[in-house]
Coordinates of C-alpha atoms and ligand atoms in Angstrom, one line a residue:
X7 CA -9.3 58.4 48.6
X8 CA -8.6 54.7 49.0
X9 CA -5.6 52.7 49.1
X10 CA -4.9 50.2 46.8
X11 CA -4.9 47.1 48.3
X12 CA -1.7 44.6 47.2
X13 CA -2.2 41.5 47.7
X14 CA 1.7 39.8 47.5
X15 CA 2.4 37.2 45.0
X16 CA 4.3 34.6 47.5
X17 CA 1.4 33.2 49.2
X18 CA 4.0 32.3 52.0
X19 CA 3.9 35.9 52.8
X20 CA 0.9 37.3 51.5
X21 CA -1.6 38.8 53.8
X22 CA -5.4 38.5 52.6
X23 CA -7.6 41.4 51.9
X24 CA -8.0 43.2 54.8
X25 CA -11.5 43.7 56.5
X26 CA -12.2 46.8 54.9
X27 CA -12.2 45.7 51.8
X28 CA -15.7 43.7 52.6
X29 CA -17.2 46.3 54.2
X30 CA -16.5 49.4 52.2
X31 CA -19.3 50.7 50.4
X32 CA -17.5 52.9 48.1
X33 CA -15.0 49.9 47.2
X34 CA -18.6 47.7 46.6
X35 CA -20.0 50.2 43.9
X36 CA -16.5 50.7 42.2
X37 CA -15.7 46.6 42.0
X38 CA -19.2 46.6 40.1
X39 CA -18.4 48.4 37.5
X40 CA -14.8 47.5 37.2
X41 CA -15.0 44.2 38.1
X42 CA -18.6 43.0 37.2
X43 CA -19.4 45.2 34.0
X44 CA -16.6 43.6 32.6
X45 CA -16.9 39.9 33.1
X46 CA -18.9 37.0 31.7
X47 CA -22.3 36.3 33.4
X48 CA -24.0 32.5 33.1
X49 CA -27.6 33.4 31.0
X50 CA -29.3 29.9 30.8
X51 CA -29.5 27.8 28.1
X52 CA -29.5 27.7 24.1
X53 CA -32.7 25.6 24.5
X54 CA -34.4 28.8 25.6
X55 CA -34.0 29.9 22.0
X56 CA -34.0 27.3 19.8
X57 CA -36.3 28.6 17.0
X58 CA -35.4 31.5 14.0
X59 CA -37.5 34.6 15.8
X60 CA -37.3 33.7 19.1
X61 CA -36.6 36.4 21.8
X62 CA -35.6 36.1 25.1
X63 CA -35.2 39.6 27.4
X64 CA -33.5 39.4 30.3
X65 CA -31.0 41.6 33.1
X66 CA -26.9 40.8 33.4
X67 CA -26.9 40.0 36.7
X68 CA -30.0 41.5 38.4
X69 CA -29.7 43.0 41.6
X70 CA -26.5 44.6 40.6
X71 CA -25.5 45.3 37.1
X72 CA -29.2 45.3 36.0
X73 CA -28.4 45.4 32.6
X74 CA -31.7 45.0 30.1
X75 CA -30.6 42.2 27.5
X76 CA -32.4 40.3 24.5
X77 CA -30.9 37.1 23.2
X78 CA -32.9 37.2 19.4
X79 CA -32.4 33.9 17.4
X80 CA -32.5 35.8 13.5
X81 CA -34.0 34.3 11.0
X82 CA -31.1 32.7 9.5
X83 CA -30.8 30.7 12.8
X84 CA -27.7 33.2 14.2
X85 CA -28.2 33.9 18.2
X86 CA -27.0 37.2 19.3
X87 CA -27.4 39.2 22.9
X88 CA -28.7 42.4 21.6
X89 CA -29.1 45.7 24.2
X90 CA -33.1 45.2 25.4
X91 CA -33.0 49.2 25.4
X92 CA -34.4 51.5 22.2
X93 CA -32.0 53.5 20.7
X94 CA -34.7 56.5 20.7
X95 CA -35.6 57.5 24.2
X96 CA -34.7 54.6 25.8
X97 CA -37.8 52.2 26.3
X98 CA -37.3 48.9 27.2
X99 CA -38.0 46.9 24.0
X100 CA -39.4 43.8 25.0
X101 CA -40.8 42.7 28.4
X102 CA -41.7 38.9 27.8
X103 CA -40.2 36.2 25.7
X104 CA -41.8 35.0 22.4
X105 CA -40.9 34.6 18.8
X106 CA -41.3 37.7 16.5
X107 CA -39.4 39.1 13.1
X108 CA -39.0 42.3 14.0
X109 CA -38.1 44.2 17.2
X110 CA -40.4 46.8 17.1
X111 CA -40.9 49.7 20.1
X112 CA -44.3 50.4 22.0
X113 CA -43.3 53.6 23.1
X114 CA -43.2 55.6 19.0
X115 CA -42.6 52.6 16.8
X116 CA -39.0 52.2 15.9
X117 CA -38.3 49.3 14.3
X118 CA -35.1 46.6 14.3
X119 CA -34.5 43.8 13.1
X120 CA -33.7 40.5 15.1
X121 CA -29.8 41.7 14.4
X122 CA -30.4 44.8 15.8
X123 CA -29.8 47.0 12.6
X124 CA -32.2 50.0 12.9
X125 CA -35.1 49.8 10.1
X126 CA -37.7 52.0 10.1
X127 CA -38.8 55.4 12.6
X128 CA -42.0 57.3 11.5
X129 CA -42.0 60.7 11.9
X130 CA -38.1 61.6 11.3
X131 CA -38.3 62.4 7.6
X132 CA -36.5 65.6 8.8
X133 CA -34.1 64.4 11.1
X134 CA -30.7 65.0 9.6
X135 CA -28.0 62.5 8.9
X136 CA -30.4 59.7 10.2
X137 CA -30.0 56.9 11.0
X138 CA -26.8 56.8 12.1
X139 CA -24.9 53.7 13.1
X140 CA -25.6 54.5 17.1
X141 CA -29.2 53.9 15.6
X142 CA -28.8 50.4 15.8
X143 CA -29.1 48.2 19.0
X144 CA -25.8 48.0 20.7
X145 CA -24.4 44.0 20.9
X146 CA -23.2 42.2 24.3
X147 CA -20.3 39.3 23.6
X148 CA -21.8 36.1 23.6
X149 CA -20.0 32.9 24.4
X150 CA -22.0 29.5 24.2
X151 CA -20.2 26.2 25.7
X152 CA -22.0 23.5 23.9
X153 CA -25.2 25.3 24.8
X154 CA -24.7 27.0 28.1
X155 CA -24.6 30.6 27.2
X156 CA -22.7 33.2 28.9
X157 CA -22.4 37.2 28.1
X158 CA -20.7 40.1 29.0
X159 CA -20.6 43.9 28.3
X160 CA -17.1 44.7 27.8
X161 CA -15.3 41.1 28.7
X162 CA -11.7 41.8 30.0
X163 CA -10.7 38.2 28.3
X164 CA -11.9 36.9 25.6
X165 CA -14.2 33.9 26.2
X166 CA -12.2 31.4 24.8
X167 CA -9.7 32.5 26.5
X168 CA -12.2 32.5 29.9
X169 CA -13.6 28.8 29.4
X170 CA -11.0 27.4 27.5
X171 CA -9.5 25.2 30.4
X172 CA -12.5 24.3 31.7
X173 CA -13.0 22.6 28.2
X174 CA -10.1 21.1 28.2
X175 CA -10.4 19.1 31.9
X176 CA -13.9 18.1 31.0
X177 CA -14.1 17.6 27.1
X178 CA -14.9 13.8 28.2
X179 CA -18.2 14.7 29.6
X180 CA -21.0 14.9 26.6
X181 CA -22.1 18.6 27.9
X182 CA -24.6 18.6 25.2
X183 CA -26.7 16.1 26.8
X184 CA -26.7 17.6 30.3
X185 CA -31.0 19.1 30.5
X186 CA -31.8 21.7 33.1
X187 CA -33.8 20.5 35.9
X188 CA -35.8 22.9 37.6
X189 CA -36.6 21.0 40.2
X190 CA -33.2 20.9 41.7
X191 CA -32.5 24.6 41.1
X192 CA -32.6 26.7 44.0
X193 CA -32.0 30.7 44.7
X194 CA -29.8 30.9 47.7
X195 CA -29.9 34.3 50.0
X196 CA -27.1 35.2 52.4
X197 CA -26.5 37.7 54.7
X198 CA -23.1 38.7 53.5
X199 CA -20.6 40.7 50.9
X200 CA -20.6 38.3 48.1
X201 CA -16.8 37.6 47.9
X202 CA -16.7 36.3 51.4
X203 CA -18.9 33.5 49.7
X204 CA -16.7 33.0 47.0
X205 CA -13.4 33.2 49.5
X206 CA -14.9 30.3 51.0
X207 CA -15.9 28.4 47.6
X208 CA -12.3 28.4 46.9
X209 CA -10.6 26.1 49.5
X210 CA -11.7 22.6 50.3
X211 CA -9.9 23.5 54.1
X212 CA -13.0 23.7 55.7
X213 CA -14.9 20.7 54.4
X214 CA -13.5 18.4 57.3
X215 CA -14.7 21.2 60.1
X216 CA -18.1 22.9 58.3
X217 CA -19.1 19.7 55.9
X218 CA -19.0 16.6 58.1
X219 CA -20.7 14.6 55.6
X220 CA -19.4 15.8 52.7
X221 CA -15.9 14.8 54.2
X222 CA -16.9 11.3 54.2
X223 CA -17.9 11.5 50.6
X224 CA -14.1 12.8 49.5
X225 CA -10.6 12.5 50.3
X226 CA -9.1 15.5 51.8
X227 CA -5.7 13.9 52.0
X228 CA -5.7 14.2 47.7
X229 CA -7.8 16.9 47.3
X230 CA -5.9 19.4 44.7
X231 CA -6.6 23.2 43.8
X232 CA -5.2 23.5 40.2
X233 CA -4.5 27.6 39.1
X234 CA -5.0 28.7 35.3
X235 CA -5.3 32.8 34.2
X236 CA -8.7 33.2 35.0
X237 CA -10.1 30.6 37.3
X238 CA -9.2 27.2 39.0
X239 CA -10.8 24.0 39.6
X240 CA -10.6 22.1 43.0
X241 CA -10.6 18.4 42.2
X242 CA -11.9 16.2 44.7
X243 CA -10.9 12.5 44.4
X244 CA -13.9 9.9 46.2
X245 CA -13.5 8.8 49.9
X246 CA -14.1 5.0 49.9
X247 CA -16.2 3.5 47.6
X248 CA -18.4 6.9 47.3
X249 CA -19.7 7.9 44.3
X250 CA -17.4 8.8 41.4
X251 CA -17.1 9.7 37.4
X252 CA -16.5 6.4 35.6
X253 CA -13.0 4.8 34.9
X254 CA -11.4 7.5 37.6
X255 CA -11.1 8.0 41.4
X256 CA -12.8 11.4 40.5
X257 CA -15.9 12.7 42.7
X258 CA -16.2 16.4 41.7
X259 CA -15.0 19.0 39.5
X260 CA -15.3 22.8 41.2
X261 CA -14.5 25.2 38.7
X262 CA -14.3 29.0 39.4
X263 CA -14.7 31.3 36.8
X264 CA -13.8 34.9 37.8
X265 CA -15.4 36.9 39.4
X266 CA -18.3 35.0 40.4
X267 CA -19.5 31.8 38.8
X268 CA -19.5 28.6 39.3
X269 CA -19.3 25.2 37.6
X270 CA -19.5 21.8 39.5
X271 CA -19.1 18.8 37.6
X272 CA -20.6 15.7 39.3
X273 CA -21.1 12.1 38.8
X274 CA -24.9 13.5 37.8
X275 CA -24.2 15.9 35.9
X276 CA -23.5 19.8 36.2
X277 CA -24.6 22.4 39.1
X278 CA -23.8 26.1 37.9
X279 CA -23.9 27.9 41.0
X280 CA -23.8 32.1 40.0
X281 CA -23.1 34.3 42.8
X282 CA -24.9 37.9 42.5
X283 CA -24.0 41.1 45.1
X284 CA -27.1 42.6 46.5
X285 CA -25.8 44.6 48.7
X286 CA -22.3 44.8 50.8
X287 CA -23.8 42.3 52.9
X288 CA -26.2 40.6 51.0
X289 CA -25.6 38.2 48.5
X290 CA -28.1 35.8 46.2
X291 CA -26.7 32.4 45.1
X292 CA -28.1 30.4 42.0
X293 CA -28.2 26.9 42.3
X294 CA -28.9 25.9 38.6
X295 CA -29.0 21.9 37.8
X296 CA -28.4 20.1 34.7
X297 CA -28.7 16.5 35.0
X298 CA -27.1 13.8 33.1
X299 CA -27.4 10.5 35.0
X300 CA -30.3 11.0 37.1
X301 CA -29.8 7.6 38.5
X302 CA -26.8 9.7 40.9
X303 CA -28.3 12.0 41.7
X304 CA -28.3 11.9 45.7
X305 CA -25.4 10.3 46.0
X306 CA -21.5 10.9 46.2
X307 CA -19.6 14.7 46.6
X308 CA -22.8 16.2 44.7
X309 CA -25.3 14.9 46.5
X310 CA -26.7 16.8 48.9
X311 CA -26.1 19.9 47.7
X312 CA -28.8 22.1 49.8
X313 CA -27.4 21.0 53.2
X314 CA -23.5 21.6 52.3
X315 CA -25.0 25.3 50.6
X316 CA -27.1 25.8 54.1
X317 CA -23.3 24.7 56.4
X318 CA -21.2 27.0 54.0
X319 CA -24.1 29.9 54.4
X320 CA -23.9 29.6 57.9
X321 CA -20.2 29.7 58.2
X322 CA -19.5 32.9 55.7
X323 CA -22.4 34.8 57.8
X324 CA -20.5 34.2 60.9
X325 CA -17.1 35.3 58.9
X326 CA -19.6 38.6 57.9
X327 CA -19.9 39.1 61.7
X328 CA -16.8 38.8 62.5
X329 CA -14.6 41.1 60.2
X330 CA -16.8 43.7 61.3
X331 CA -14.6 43.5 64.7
X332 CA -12.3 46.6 65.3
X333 CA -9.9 43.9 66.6
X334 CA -9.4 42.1 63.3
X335 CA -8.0 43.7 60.3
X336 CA -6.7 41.0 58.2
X337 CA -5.0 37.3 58.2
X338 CA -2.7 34.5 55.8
X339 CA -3.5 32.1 53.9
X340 CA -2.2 27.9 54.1
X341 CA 0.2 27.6 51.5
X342 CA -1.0 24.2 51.0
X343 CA -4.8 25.1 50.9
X344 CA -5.7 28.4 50.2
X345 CA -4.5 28.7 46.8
X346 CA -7.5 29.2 45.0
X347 CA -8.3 32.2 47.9
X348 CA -4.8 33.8 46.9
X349 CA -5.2 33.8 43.6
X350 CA -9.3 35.6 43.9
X351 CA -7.4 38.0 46.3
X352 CA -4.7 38.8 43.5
X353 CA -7.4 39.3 40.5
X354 CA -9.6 41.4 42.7
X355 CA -6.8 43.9 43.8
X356 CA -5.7 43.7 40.6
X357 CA -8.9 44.9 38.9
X358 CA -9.5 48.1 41.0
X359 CA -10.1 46.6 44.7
Ligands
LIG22 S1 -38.4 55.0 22.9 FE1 -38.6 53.5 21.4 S2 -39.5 54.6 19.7 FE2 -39.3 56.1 21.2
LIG23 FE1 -18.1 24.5 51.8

């Protein structure tokens, strides 16, 4: 049986999780379902599925929750994130995109349409009080923010609720006119428990000792960590003349949506970074791009994203090494900068940890 970690609300005394916490496998397994299988997972893009009959399948977080999803664009134009699993015996439904009007099974024919309401089933004429609503394809919530689409099984907040201040701090920036860029997308693999990455996602303490360039690019003296219910943003103000968002001192926007995704708001444009558990010590990062202003890209806070991903990497394997030591157990956080780290420590304890 495991002890409930508490992680104390006055940061001034708090303790952070301790070791075990990272390397117990029992405590991995349990956070994915009480954590993960109730959170909001970045899907891609609306551009995806632009047309009435188009169908996208696809897994919540692969590698972890592996959850079989279909976004299906009906033919009156509504998108919805329909379960990719038939309601019969369980086949998956559809194994490649494409554009279609019905959903229709290979393994015995049942039939849906793109709204997942059962149709049709041969051979059940004698089935008895058929179909019943449990016929129909189960829904996932759906949350779009001007086109970026997100979903979750069972959300534990509401995604207005979820994105909400994030929309508010960056309602300035024309979202809708960001485009995904493949080539400056990039899957990330790491050698350790996945919220060791996002521990260290959370404070900008360690950009003047791990990120010597990127400290030239902002001003650590003004960098701020702001709180709201379910995420924060670290705001990082430009060193210099160094690249920043017009009319402000601004050079990035890092927003942390729990449990494990990312939203960085540069000069350029956007780079959604999704952290996805492997394993209790393996962890795959996405580095998804959506460019604005290509003319920045490469410059400023944001732009050189693959060496500050390869210094951070090399710093959180170390920190996997290390709290594997019988000699450490657990340590405190800087009032001043580890804010961000306090508050993921409190949700996660909170939610079963
Ligand atoms: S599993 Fe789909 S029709 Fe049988
Ligand atoms: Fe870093």
């Amino acid at each position: 049986m495991h002890r409930r970690v508490r992680i104390d609300s006055d940061i001034r005394r708090a303790t952070t999780l301790p070791a075990s916490f990272y390397t117990d496998r029992e405590r991995f397994a349990r956070l994915r379902e009480s954590v993960f299988a109730h959170s909001w997972q970045f899907v891609g893009d609306e551009l995806q599925v632009t047309a009435p009959g188009d169908v996208l399948p696809f897994e919540l977080l692969p590698g972890s929750l592996d959850e079989p999803l279909l976004l299906a664009r009906g033919l009156d134009g509504t998108l919805r994130c329909l379960s990719n699993v038939c309601t019969h015996r369980g086949n998956l439904l559809r194994s490649e995109a494409g554009n279609c009007r019905k959903l229709r099974c290979r393994y015995h024919g049942r039939r849906f349409g793109l709204d997942g309401r059962f149709e049709f089933m041969p051979e059940f004429e004698q089935a008895a009080d058929f179909p019943r609503p449990d016929d129909d394809l189960p829904q996932a919530a759906l949350g779009s923010l001007d086109g970026l689409l997100f979903a979750g099984l069972q959300p534990v907040v509401d995604f207005a609720a979820w994105i909400g201040p994030l929309r508010e701090r960056i309602g300035f920036l024309p979202l809708s006119q960001f485009r995904a860029e493949p080539a400056h997308s990039h899957d990330y693999r790491l050698a350790a428990h996945w919220a060791l990455y996002v521990d260290n996602y959370l404070e900008g303490f360690h950009i003047p000792y791990v990120h010597p360039d990127l400290a030239k690019a902002v001003d650590y003296e003004s960098y701020e960590t702001e709180l709201f219910a379910w995420g924060n943003v670290q705001i990082a103000r430009a060193g210099g003349s160094e690249c920043r968002f017009d009319g402000s001192d601004i050079a990035a926007y890092y927003f942390w949506l729990f449990p494990n995704t990312m939203l960085n708001f540069y000069p350029w444009g956007l780079s959604v970074n999704v952290v996805q558990p492997l394993d209790l010590d393996s962890t795959r990062v996405l580095f998804r791009s959506y460019v604005w202003r290509p003319e920045l890209l490469g410059r400023g806070a944001g732009g050189a994203l693959d060496r500050v991903e390869l210094e951070d990497e090399a710093v959180v394997e170390a920190v996997q090494r290390g709290i594997r030591s019988r000699l450490y157990r657990q340590g405190r956080f800087s009032p001043a900068r580890e804010r961000g780290v306090h508050q993921f420590h409190r949700l996660l304890s909170g939610m079963g940890g």
